[in-house]
Amino acid sequence: MQVLVVCGVSGSGKTTVARALAKELDCPFLEGDDYHPQSNLEKMRAGLPLENSDRTFWLKRICEDLNKTTNLKVLSCSALNLYVQEYLNTNARDQIVWIKLNVTKACAERRMKNRNHFMPAALLDSQFKAWSPPQGGLDLDADQTIETIVDHVLEKLVSILRDS
């Protein structure tokens, strides 16, 4: 089975889109932020970007949950760089289908201001700088409504899931 990983910078709509997809597909939703150790949260709250060494324990915890079942599941995860993407591709038992949410900085900033999140908007520049979209999967314009994004994903997923 597959793991649908909804990825992108903070404010791209990962969590909202992933939750909506999981509901439509009647499958589990995993929030990547829930797996961060306290030290990572404190670092980000202080306005410091994470290094790859900070991410290893976080990714290990995500993969442990992903590998508990072989059922379809949806994960929201920034997956900003190749290190994270390769870790998930290598350590998740199931095939990853990347759903990349591309958003303008203005849209991401606006969304971040309208929510209560541990990561300050000041880290957004570092996220855009680090963002290296994974190869393959779906590329989506995340400046659209959530309903439009989910409809596009569901439309394209039919052929991806059928062909895998």
Short mmCIF file of C-alpha atoms in Angstrom, two decimals:
data_model
loop_
_atom_site.label_atom_id
_atom_site.label_comp_id
_atom_site.label_asym_id
_atom_site.label_seq_id
_atom_site.Cartn_x
_atom_site.Cartn_y
_atom_site.Cartn_z
CA MET A 1 0.00 0.00 0.00
CA GLN A 2 1.06 3.63 -0.18
CA VAL A 3 1.81 6.49 2.14
CA LEU A 4 0.61 9.82 0.82
CA VAL A 5 3.04 12.45 2.09
CA VAL A 6 1.69 15.98 1.81
CA CYS A 7 4.76 18.21 1.92
CA GLY A 8 5.81 21.84 1.58
CA VAL A 9 6.90 24.84 3.59
CA SER A 10 5.07 26.00 6.67
CA GLY A 11 1.83 27.72 5.70
CA SER A 12 1.43 25.72 2.48
CA GLY A 13 -1.62 23.92 3.87
CA LYS A 14 -0.05 20.50 4.53
CA THR A 15 -2.05 19.63 7.61
CA THR A 16 -5.36 20.91 6.29
CA VAL A 17 -4.96 19.15 2.92
CA ALA A 18 -3.68 15.92 4.52
CA ARG A 19 -6.60 15.80 6.98
CA ALA A 20 -9.11 16.40 4.19
CA LEU A 21 -7.50 13.68 2.03
CA ALA A 22 -7.50 11.18 4.88
CA LYS A 23 -11.18 11.90 5.49
CA GLU A 24 -12.06 11.51 1.80
CA LEU A 25 -10.03 8.29 1.52
CA ASP A 26 -11.22 6.98 4.91
CA CYS A 27 -7.69 6.26 6.10
CA PRO A 28 -5.46 7.30 9.01
CA PHE A 29 -3.92 10.79 9.18
CA LEU A 30 -0.52 11.33 10.80
CA GLU A 31 0.64 14.85 11.69
CA GLY A 32 4.42 15.05 11.25
CA ASP A 33 4.73 17.86 13.79
CA ASP A 34 3.40 15.55 16.52
CA TYR A 35 6.57 13.44 16.30
CA HIS A 36 9.06 16.23 17.04
CA PRO A 37 10.94 15.87 20.32
CA GLN A 38 10.67 18.79 22.73
CA SER A 39 14.20 19.93 21.83
CA ASN A 40 13.18 20.46 18.19
CA LEU A 41 10.08 22.43 19.19
CA GLU A 42 12.13 24.64 21.51
CA LYS A 43 14.72 25.25 18.81
CA MET A 44 12.06 26.30 16.28
CA ARG A 45 10.22 28.46 18.83
CA ALA A 46 13.54 30.25 19.35
CA GLY A 47 13.63 31.01 15.62
CA LEU A 48 16.39 28.52 14.81
CA PRO A 49 16.04 26.22 11.80
CA LEU A 50 16.55 22.50 12.33
CA GLU A 51 19.68 20.75 11.10
CA ASN A 52 19.53 17.26 9.61
CA SER A 53 20.98 15.88 12.85
CA ASP A 54 17.91 17.30 14.65
CA ARG A 55 15.60 15.48 12.26
CA THR A 56 16.81 11.88 12.63
CA PHE A 57 14.94 10.98 15.84
CA TRP A 58 11.82 12.75 14.53
CA LEU A 59 11.93 10.77 11.28
CA LYS A 60 12.57 7.51 13.12
CA ARG A 61 9.42 8.06 15.19
CA ILE A 62 7.37 8.86 12.08
CA CYS A 63 8.56 5.70 10.30
CA GLU A 64 7.82 3.55 13.35
CA ASP A 65 4.17 4.60 13.13
CA LEU A 66 4.04 4.40 9.34
CA ASN A 67 5.32 0.83 9.49
CA LYS A 68 2.76 -0.41 12.04
CA THR A 69 0.29 -1.20 9.25
CA THR A 70 0.36 -1.63 5.50
CA ASN A 71 -2.91 0.21 5.01
CA LEU A 72 -3.13 3.44 3.04
CA LYS A 73 -2.31 6.42 5.25
CA VAL A 74 -1.74 10.17 4.85
CA LEU A 75 1.18 12.01 6.48
CA SER A 76 1.69 15.76 6.65
CA CYS A 77 5.41 16.45 6.77
CA SER A 78 7.49 19.39 5.54
CA ALA A 79 10.05 17.06 3.87
CA LEU A 80 11.98 20.19 2.97
CA ASN A 81 15.18 18.55 1.84
CA LEU A 82 16.72 15.46 0.29
CA TYR A 83 17.83 14.09 3.68
CA VAL A 84 14.23 13.87 4.93
CA GLN A 85 12.91 12.59 1.61
CA GLU A 86 15.55 9.84 1.35
CA TYR A 87 15.03 8.85 4.99
CA LEU A 88 11.30 8.40 4.44
CA ASN A 89 11.77 6.62 1.09
CA THR A 90 14.31 4.24 2.65
CA ASN A 91 12.71 3.58 6.04
CA ALA A 92 8.98 3.59 5.33
CA ARG A 93 7.92 0.07 4.38
CA ASP A 94 5.27 1.28 1.96
CA GLN A 95 5.76 3.26 -1.24
CA ILE A 96 5.69 7.03 -0.77
CA VAL A 97 3.52 9.15 -3.04
CA TRP A 98 4.70 12.76 -2.72
CA ILE A 99 2.04 15.47 -2.82
CA LYS A 100 3.98 18.72 -3.09
CA LEU A 101 2.21 21.92 -2.12
CA ASN A 102 3.82 24.92 -3.78
CA VAL A 103 2.82 28.24 -2.28
CA THR A 104 3.90 31.85 -2.63
CA LYS A 105 5.68 33.40 0.32
CA ALA A 106 2.90 35.99 0.67
CA CYS A 107 0.24 33.29 0.92
CA ALA A 108 2.29 31.26 3.43
CA GLU A 109 2.88 34.36 5.58
CA ARG A 110 -0.82 35.22 5.54
CA ARG A 111 -1.79 31.70 6.60
CA MET A 112 0.84 31.60 9.35
CA LYS A 113 -0.43 34.85 10.84
CA ASN A 114 -3.94 33.37 11.05
CA ARG A 115 -3.02 30.31 13.12
CA ASN A 116 -1.40 29.34 16.37
CA HIS A 117 1.73 27.34 15.53
CA PHE A 118 4.97 26.70 17.41
CA MET A 119 7.09 27.86 14.47
CA PRO A 120 7.46 31.63 14.12
CA ALA A 121 6.88 33.25 10.72
CA ALA A 122 10.50 34.45 10.92
CA LEU A 123 11.61 30.91 10.00
CA LEU A 124 9.69 31.00 6.74
CA ASP A 125 12.68 32.41 4.82
CA SER A 126 14.83 29.47 5.92
CA GLN A 127 12.09 27.05 4.85
CA PHE A 128 11.84 28.55 1.36
CA LYS A 129 15.64 28.48 1.11
CA ALA A 130 15.76 24.80 2.17
CA TRP A 131 12.74 23.66 0.09
CA SER A 132 13.90 21.12 -2.47
CA PRO A 133 10.77 19.35 -3.73
CA PRO A 134 10.98 15.56 -3.93
CA GLN A 135 11.15 13.86 -7.31
CA GLY A 136 7.93 12.39 -8.68
CA GLY A 137 4.45 12.56 -7.28
CA LEU A 138 2.08 15.48 -7.66
CA ASP A 139 2.97 19.17 -7.88
CA LEU A 140 0.12 21.42 -6.81
CA ASP A 141 -0.46 25.14 -6.57
CA ALA A 142 -1.38 25.58 -2.91
CA ASP A 143 -2.60 29.16 -3.33
CA GLN A 144 -6.01 27.65 -4.20
CA THR A 145 -8.83 26.65 -1.89
CA ILE A 146 -8.40 23.44 0.10
CA GLU A 147 -11.39 21.92 -1.70
CA THR A 148 -9.81 22.60 -5.10
CA ILE A 149 -6.47 21.12 -4.01
CA VAL A 150 -8.10 17.99 -2.59
CA ASP A 151 -10.19 17.54 -5.74
CA HIS A 152 -7.03 17.79 -7.89
CA VAL A 153 -5.20 15.25 -5.71
CA LEU A 154 -8.08 12.76 -5.73
CA GLU A 155 -8.44 13.09 -9.49
CA LYS A 156 -4.73 12.37 -10.06
CA LEU A 157 -4.42 9.72 -7.35
CA VAL A 158 -6.77 7.36 -9.14
CA SER A 159 -4.22 6.78 -11.90
CA ILE A 160 -1.21 6.77 -9.54
CA LEU A 161 -2.71 4.17 -7.21
CA ARG A 162 -3.97 2.09 -10.12
CA ASP A 163 -0.55 2.09 -11.86
CA SER A 164 1.50 1.22 -8.77
#
